[in-house]
Short mmCIF file of C-alpha atoms in Angstrom, two decimals:
data_model
loop_
_atom_site.label_atom_id
_atom_site.label_comp_id
_atom_site.label_asym_id
_atom_site.label_seq_id
_atom_site.Cartn_x
_atom_site.Cartn_y
_atom_site.Cartn_z
CA UNK A 1 16.47 -6.21 -10.57
CA UNK A 2 12.90 -5.53 -11.74
CA UNK A 3 11.28 -5.53 -8.28
CA UNK A 4 7.61 -6.51 -8.35
CA UNK A 5 5.98 -6.96 -11.74
CA UNK A 6 2.30 -7.51 -12.51
CA UNK A 7 0.45 -8.50 -15.64
CA UNK A 8 -1.81 -7.50 -17.25
CA UNK A 9 -2.00 -3.74 -16.66
CA UNK A 10 -5.62 -3.51 -17.73
CA UNK A 11 -8.40 -6.01 -18.27
CA UNK A 12 -12.11 -5.94 -18.92
CA UNK A 13 -14.09 -9.04 -17.98
CA UNK A 14 -17.70 -10.03 -18.43
CA UNK A 15 -19.69 -11.19 -15.42
CA UNK A 16 -18.98 -14.84 -14.74
CA UNK A 17 -15.66 -14.98 -16.57
CA UNK A 18 -12.48 -16.02 -14.83
CA UNK A 19 -8.92 -14.78 -15.01
CA UNK A 20 -5.56 -14.90 -13.25
CA UNK A 21 -3.61 -11.82 -12.26
CA UNK A 22 0.10 -12.54 -12.34
CA UNK A 23 2.65 -11.25 -9.84
CA UNK A 24 6.40 -11.90 -9.78
CA UNK A 25 9.16 -10.54 -7.57
CA UNK A 26 12.91 -10.98 -7.97
CA UNK A 27 13.99 -9.81 -4.52
CA UNK A 28 13.77 -13.22 -2.86
CA UNK A 29 11.15 -11.95 -0.40
CA UNK A 30 9.24 -14.60 1.48
CA UNK A 31 6.21 -12.47 2.26
CA UNK A 32 3.86 -11.48 -0.56
CA UNK A 33 0.47 -9.78 -0.55
CA UNK A 34 -2.49 -9.00 -2.77
CA UNK A 35 -4.48 -5.82 -2.17
CA UNK A 36 -7.38 -4.15 -3.88
CA UNK A 37 -7.76 -0.39 -4.03
CA UNK A 38 -11.16 1.19 -4.44
CA UNK A 39 -11.63 4.94 -5.03
CA UNK A 40 -11.27 7.02 -1.85
CA UNK A 41 -10.42 3.95 0.19
CA UNK A 42 -7.22 2.57 1.60
CA UNK A 43 -5.85 -0.73 0.40
CA UNK A 44 -7.68 -3.83 1.53
CA UNK A 45 -5.76 -7.08 1.94
CA UNK A 46 -7.16 -9.98 -0.09
CA UNK A 47 -4.63 -12.77 0.53
CA UNK A 48 -1.08 -13.08 1.75
CA UNK A 49 1.69 -15.64 1.73
CA UNK A 50 4.57 -16.11 4.14
CA UNK A 51 6.51 -18.42 1.85
CA UNK A 52 6.24 -20.96 -0.93
CA UNK A 53 3.37 -23.35 -0.25
CA UNK A 54 1.81 -21.19 2.49
CA UNK A 55 -1.09 -18.83 1.89
CA UNK A 56 -3.84 -17.35 4.03
CA UNK A 57 -6.86 -15.08 3.80
CA UNK A 58 -6.77 -11.36 4.42
CA UNK A 59 -9.68 -9.02 5.05
CA UNK A 60 -11.59 -9.46 1.77
CA UNK A 61 -10.85 -12.94 0.33
CA UNK A 62 -14.30 -13.86 -1.00
CA UNK A 63 -14.33 -14.47 -4.74
CA UNK A 64 -10.57 -14.92 -4.98
CA UNK A 65 -8.01 -17.70 -4.73
CA UNK A 66 -4.22 -17.75 -4.64
CA UNK A 67 -1.36 -20.19 -4.90
CA UNK A 68 2.35 -19.92 -4.12
CA UNK A 69 4.34 -22.70 -5.71
CA UNK A 70 7.59 -20.69 -5.87
CA UNK A 71 9.11 -17.82 -3.90
CA UNK A 72 8.93 -15.57 -6.95
CA UNK A 73 5.33 -16.01 -8.10
CA UNK A 74 2.04 -15.27 -6.37
CA UNK A 75 -0.90 -15.39 -8.82
CA UNK A 76 -4.40 -14.24 -7.87
CA UNK A 77 -7.36 -16.03 -9.44
CA UNK A 78 -10.89 -14.73 -9.94
CA UNK A 79 -13.20 -17.63 -10.70
CA UNK A 80 -16.60 -16.00 -11.35
CA UNK A 81 -16.07 -12.31 -11.94
CA UNK A 82 -18.64 -9.93 -10.44
CA UNK A 83 -19.04 -6.14 -10.85
CA UNK A 84 -18.05 -5.73 -7.18
CA UNK A 85 -14.58 -6.94 -8.17
CA UNK A 86 -14.00 -3.90 -10.37
CA UNK A 87 -10.95 -2.37 -8.73
CA UNK A 88 -7.22 -1.80 -9.00
CA UNK A 89 -5.23 -4.76 -7.74
CA UNK A 90 -1.76 -4.41 -6.27
CA UNK A 91 0.71 -7.11 -5.47
CA UNK A 92 3.46 -6.44 -2.92
CA UNK A 93 6.39 -8.22 -1.36
CA UNK A 94 7.98 -7.48 1.96
CA UNK A 95 11.52 -6.89 3.06
CA UNK A 96 12.27 -8.34 6.49
CA UNK A 97 13.85 -5.90 8.94
CA UNK A 98 12.07 -2.68 8.10
CA UNK A 99 8.87 -4.53 7.19
CA UNK A 100 8.81 -2.41 4.06
CA UNK A 101 6.43 -3.50 1.34
CA UNK A 102 7.37 -3.06 -2.29
CA UNK A 103 4.47 -2.69 -4.70
CA UNK A 104 3.90 -3.64 -8.28
CA UNK A 105 2.38 -1.14 -10.76
CA UNK A 106 -1.12 -2.56 -10.39
CA UNK A 107 -3.75 -4.20 -12.58
CA UNK A 108 -6.88 -2.19 -13.36
CA UNK A 109 -9.79 -4.62 -13.68
CA UNK A 110 -13.28 -3.75 -14.87
CA UNK A 111 -16.12 -6.28 -14.69
CA UNK A 112 -19.13 -5.47 -16.87
CA UNK B 1 -10.38 -1.59 16.13
CA UNK B 2 -7.54 -0.85 13.79
CA UNK B 3 -7.96 2.24 11.70
CA UNK B 4 -5.82 4.86 9.96
CA UNK B 5 -7.38 8.20 9.06
CA UNK B 6 -6.25 11.01 6.80
CA UNK B 7 -7.87 14.02 5.24
CA UNK B 8 -8.65 13.27 1.60
CA UNK B 9 -7.45 16.45 -0.11
CA UNK B 10 -4.75 19.10 0.29
CA UNK B 11 -3.88 21.96 -2.04
CA UNK B 12 -0.71 24.07 -1.75
CA UNK B 13 1.17 26.60 -3.85
CA UNK B 14 4.47 25.66 -5.45
CA UNK B 15 7.35 26.55 -3.15
CA UNK B 16 5.26 26.39 0.02
CA UNK B 17 5.50 23.61 2.59
CA UNK B 18 2.91 20.83 2.62
CA UNK B 19 1.89 19.07 5.79
CA UNK B 20 -0.09 15.85 5.51
CA UNK B 21 -1.55 14.50 8.73
CA UNK B 22 -2.54 11.02 9.80
CA UNK B 23 -4.01 9.46 12.92
CA UNK B 24 -3.99 5.79 13.83
CA UNK B 25 -5.62 3.76 16.54
CA UNK B 26 -3.41 0.76 17.26
CA UNK B 27 -0.77 1.48 19.87
CA UNK B 28 1.13 -1.74 19.10
CA UNK B 29 2.36 -0.50 15.73
CA UNK B 30 6.01 -1.20 14.98
CA UNK B 31 6.65 0.93 11.91
CA UNK B 32 4.76 3.83 10.35
CA UNK B 33 5.09 4.59 6.68
CA UNK B 34 4.43 7.19 4.07
CA UNK B 35 3.82 5.94 0.55
CA UNK B 36 3.38 8.05 -2.59
CA UNK B 37 1.17 7.03 -5.50
CA UNK B 38 1.40 8.87 -8.79
CA UNK B 39 -1.44 8.54 -11.33
CA UNK B 40 -1.63 5.08 -12.84
CA UNK B 41 1.26 3.77 -10.76
CA UNK B 42 1.79 1.56 -7.75
CA UNK B 43 2.65 2.76 -4.26
CA UNK B 44 6.21 3.89 -3.75
CA UNK B 45 7.71 3.98 -0.27
CA UNK B 46 8.75 7.53 0.59
CA UNK B 47 9.95 7.10 4.12
CA UNK B 48 9.24 5.20 7.31
CA UNK B 49 9.77 5.75 11.01
CA UNK B 50 10.20 3.23 13.77
CA UNK B 51 7.56 3.58 16.44
CA UNK B 52 10.05 4.57 19.17
CA UNK B 53 11.31 7.60 17.20
CA UNK B 54 9.89 11.12 17.31
CA UNK B 55 11.24 12.55 14.10
CA UNK B 56 12.98 11.56 10.92
CA UNK B 57 14.33 13.89 8.25
CA UNK B 58 15.21 12.89 4.73
CA UNK B 59 16.08 15.76 2.38
CA UNK B 60 12.82 17.70 1.82
CA UNK B 61 10.78 15.25 3.90
CA UNK B 62 10.26 15.49 7.65
CA UNK B 63 8.22 12.89 9.51
CA UNK B 64 6.94 13.69 12.99
CA UNK B 65 5.46 11.04 15.26
CA UNK B 66 3.47 11.80 18.40
CA UNK B 67 2.91 8.39 19.97
CA UNK B 68 0.83 9.72 22.82
CA UNK B 69 -1.71 11.23 20.43
CA UNK B 70 -1.18 8.53 17.78
CA UNK B 71 -0.52 11.25 15.23
CA UNK B 72 1.88 11.09 12.29
CA UNK B 73 2.68 13.89 9.88
CA UNK B 74 4.66 14.30 6.70
CA UNK B 75 6.08 17.70 5.87
CA UNK B 76 7.33 18.36 2.35
CA UNK B 77 9.49 21.47 2.14
CA UNK B 78 9.56 23.60 -1.03
CA UNK B 79 6.72 21.64 -2.62
CA UNK B 80 7.07 21.13 -6.38
CA UNK B 81 4.52 20.27 -9.05
CA UNK B 82 6.12 16.83 -9.25
CA UNK B 83 4.99 16.24 -5.67
CA UNK B 84 1.35 16.15 -6.81
CA UNK B 85 0.19 12.63 -5.95
CA UNK B 86 -1.76 10.64 -3.40
CA UNK B 87 0.05 10.08 -0.12
CA UNK B 88 -0.80 7.07 2.01
CA UNK B 89 -0.08 6.76 5.67
CA UNK B 90 0.28 3.17 6.92
CA UNK B 91 1.16 1.35 10.10
CA UNK B 92 2.49 -2.16 10.57
CA UNK B 93 1.18 -4.23 13.42
CA UNK B 94 3.01 -7.23 14.78
CA UNK B 95 0.89 -10.25 13.81
CA UNK B 96 1.67 -13.58 12.20
CA UNK B 97 2.07 -11.81 8.88
CA UNK B 98 2.97 -8.30 10.04
CA UNK B 99 -0.28 -6.71 9.02
CA UNK B 100 -0.08 -3.29 7.41
CA UNK B 101 -3.08 -0.99 7.61
CA UNK B 102 -3.34 1.80 5.08
CA UNK B 103 -5.19 5.08 5.35
CA UNK B 104 -7.47 6.24 2.51
CA UNK B 105 -4.79 8.51 1.06
CA UNK B 106 -4.45 12.30 0.82
CA UNK B 107 -4.54 13.76 -2.67
CA UNK B 108 -1.99 16.58 -2.81
CA UNK B 109 -2.44 19.18 -5.55
CA UNK B 110 0.38 21.64 -6.12
CA UNK B 111 -0.67 24.90 -7.77
CA UNK B 112 2.03 26.48 -9.96
#
């Protein structure tokens, strides 16, 4: 039982490049989330999903897209990277009952 | 609006007790959480309390909830150097996706 895994751990992008951040969970959780964490700030919700085939925007969705074709996977896509997207990105899945979110180790992204 | 506030820094001596405080604004919260983030790692759930409880104790951790004042605290007894980390307070609000709002995090430094 690996929990929530994310790849890559680090990435440097040039302005205008695109990339996909991968997230996988093996706990059979329906709810999954993508957050970004900026220094001195709390986590901001980018997108969430309540189950396979269902996604919706969070607080800061601009510049990002997601898909959820399976329960396990919830990739986050950046189409045209901008310096404002330099951040640490966390994926999480949620356990029903206690509403506890389990987090992946994060992806540190720098856009130059 | 929905907001969670914490002081950003706390420094304590090894062996002393640490108390990390948090205030929140939304009275409809269902659960309140404390997460720990060690350098370069994701958030790890430390403990949570249901909104109709006043106190929860778990080994060295004591969580106190004052619903009237919307104040949550985390007390760590006999603080160790391994407790040095960022501690996030969070509340879950009953919405279509059970929104979780995180505070900015309190950086705890333990002085040997």
